[in-house]
Coordinates of N, CA and C in Angstrom, one line a residue:
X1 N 168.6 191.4 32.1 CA 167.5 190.7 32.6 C 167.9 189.8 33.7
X2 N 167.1 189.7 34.8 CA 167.4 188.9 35.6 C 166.3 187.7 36.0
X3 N 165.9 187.5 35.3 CA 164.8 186.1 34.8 C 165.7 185.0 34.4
X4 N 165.0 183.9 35.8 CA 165.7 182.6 35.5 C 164.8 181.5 34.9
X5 N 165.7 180.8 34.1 CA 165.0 180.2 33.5 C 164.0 178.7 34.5
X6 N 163.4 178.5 33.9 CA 162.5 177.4 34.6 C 163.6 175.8 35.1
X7 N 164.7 175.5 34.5 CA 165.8 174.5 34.8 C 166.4 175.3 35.9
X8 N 166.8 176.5 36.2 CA 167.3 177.3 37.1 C 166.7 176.9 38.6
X9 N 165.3 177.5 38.2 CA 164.6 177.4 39.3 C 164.2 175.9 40.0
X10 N 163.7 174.9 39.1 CA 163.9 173.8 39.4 C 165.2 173.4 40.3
X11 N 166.2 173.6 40.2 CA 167.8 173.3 40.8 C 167.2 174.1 42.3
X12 N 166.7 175.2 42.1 CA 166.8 175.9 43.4 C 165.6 175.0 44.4
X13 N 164.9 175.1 43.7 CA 163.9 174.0 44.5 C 164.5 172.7 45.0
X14 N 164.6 172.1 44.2 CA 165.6 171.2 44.9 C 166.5 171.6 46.0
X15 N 167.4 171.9 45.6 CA 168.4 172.3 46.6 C 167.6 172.7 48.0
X16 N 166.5 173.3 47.9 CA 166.3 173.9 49.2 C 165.8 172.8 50.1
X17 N 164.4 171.8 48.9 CA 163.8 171.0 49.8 C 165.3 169.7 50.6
X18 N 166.8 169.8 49.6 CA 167.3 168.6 50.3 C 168.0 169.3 51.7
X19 N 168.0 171.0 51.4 CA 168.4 171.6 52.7 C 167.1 171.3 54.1
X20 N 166.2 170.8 53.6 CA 165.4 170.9 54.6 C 165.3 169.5 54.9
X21 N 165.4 168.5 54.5 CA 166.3 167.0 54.6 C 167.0 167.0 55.7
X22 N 167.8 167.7 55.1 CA 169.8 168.0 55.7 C 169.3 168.3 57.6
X23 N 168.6 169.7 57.4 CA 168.2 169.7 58.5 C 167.4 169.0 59.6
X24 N 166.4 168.2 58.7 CA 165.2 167.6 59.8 C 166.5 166.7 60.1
X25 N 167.2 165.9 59.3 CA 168.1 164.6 60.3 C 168.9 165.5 61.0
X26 N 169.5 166.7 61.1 CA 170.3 166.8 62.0 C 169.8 167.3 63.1
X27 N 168.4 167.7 62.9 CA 167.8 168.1 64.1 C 167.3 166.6 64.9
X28 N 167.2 165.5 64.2 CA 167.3 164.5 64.9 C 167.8 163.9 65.3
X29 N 169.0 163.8 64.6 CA 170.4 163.4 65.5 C 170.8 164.2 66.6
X30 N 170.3 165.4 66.9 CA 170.4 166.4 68.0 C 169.7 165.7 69.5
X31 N 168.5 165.9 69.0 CA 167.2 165.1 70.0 C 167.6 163.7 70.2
X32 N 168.3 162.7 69.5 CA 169.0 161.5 69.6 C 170.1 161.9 71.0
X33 N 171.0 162.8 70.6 CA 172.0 162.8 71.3 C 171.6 163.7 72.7
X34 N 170.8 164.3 72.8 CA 170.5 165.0 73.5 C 169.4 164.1 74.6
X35 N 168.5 163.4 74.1 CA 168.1 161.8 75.1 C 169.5 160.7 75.9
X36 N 170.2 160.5 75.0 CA 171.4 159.6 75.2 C 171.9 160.4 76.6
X37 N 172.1 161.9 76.3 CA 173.0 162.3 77.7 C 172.4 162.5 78.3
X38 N 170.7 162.7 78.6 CA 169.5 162.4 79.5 C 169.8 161.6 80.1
X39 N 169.8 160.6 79.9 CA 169.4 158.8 79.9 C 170.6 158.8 81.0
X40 N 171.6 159.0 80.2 CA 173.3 158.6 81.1 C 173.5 159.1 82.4
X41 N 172.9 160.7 82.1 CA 173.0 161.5 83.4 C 172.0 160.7 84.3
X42 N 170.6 160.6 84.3 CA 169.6 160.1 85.5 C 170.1 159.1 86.4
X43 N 170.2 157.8 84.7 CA 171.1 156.4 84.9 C 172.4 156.5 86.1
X44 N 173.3 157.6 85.8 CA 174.6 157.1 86.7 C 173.9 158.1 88.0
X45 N 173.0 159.0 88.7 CA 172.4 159.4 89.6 C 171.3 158.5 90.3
X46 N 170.6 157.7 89.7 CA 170.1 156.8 90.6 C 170.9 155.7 91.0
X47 N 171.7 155.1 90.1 CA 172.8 154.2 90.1 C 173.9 154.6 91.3
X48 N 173.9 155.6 91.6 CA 175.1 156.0 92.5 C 174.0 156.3 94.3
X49 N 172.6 156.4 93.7 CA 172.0 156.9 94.8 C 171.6 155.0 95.6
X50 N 171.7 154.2 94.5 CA 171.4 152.8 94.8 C 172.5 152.2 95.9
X51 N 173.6 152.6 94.9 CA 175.0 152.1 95.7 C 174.9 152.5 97.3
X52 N 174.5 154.1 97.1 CA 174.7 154.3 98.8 C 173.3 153.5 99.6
X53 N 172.4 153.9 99.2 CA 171.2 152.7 99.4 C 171.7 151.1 100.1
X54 N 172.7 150.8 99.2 CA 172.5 149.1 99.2 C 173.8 149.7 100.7
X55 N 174.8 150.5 100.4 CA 176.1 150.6 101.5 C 175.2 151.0 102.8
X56 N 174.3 151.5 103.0 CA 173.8 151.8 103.8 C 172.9 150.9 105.0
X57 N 172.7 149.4 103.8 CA 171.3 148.8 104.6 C 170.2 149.6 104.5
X58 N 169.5 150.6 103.2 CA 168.4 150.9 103.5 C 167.5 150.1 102.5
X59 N 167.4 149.2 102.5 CA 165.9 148.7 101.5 C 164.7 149.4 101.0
X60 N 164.4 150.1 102.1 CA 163.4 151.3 101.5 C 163.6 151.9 100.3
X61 N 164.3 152.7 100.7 CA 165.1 153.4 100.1 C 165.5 152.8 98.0
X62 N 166.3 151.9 98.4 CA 166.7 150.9 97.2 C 165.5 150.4 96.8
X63 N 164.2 150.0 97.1 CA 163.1 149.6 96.4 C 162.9 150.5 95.7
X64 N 162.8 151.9 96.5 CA 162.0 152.7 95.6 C 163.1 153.3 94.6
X65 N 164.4 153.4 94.6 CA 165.2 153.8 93.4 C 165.9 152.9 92.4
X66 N 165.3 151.4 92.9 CA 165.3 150.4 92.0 C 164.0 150.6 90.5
X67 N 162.8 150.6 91.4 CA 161.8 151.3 90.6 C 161.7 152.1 90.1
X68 N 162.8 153.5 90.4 CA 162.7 154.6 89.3 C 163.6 154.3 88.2
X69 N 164.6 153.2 88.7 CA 165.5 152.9 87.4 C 165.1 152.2 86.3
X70 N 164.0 150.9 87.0 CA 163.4 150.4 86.2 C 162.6 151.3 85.2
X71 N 161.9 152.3 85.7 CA 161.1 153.2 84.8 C 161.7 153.6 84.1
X72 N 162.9 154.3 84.2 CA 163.6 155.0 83.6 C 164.1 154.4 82.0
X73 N 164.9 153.2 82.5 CA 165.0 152.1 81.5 C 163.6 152.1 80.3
X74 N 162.3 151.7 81.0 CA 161.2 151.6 80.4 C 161.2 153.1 79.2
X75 N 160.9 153.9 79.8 CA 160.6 154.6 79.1 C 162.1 155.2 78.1
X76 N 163.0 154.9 78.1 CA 164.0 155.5 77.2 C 164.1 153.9 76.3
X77 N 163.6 153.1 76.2 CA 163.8 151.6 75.5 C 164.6 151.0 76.1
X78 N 165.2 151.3 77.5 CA 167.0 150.5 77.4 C 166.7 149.1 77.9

């Protein structure tokens, strides 16, 4: 016979919904870490596009990639 009993199947149930736990957080810690190296990458590209900006004397320029950093900031919480 390969009939499990009703304690059996309970265990499996469990087990599966904490596998699916297991997974939603690590799929969120994914999307966590995967924002973070977004953020860092943009951050040190306008950050370096500023620097030449400010080395350059262009204010134009640095207004408007001041404002994208600000946005940037904005929208990731930083």
């Amino acid at each position: 016979m390969n009939e499990k009993s009703y304690t059996e199947l309970m265990k499996i149930g469990a087990m599966k919904r904490n596998q699916r736990k297991e997974n939603f957080i690590q799929d969120l810690y994914i999307d966590m870490l995967l924002s973070e190296i977004q953020l860092t990458v943009e951050k040190e590209k306008l950050l370096q596009k500023i620097d030449f900006a400010i080395d350059h004397r262009d204010k134009k320029t640095f207004l408007v990639l001041s404002r994208k950093l600000t946005e940037l900031n904005k929208r990731f919480g930083t």
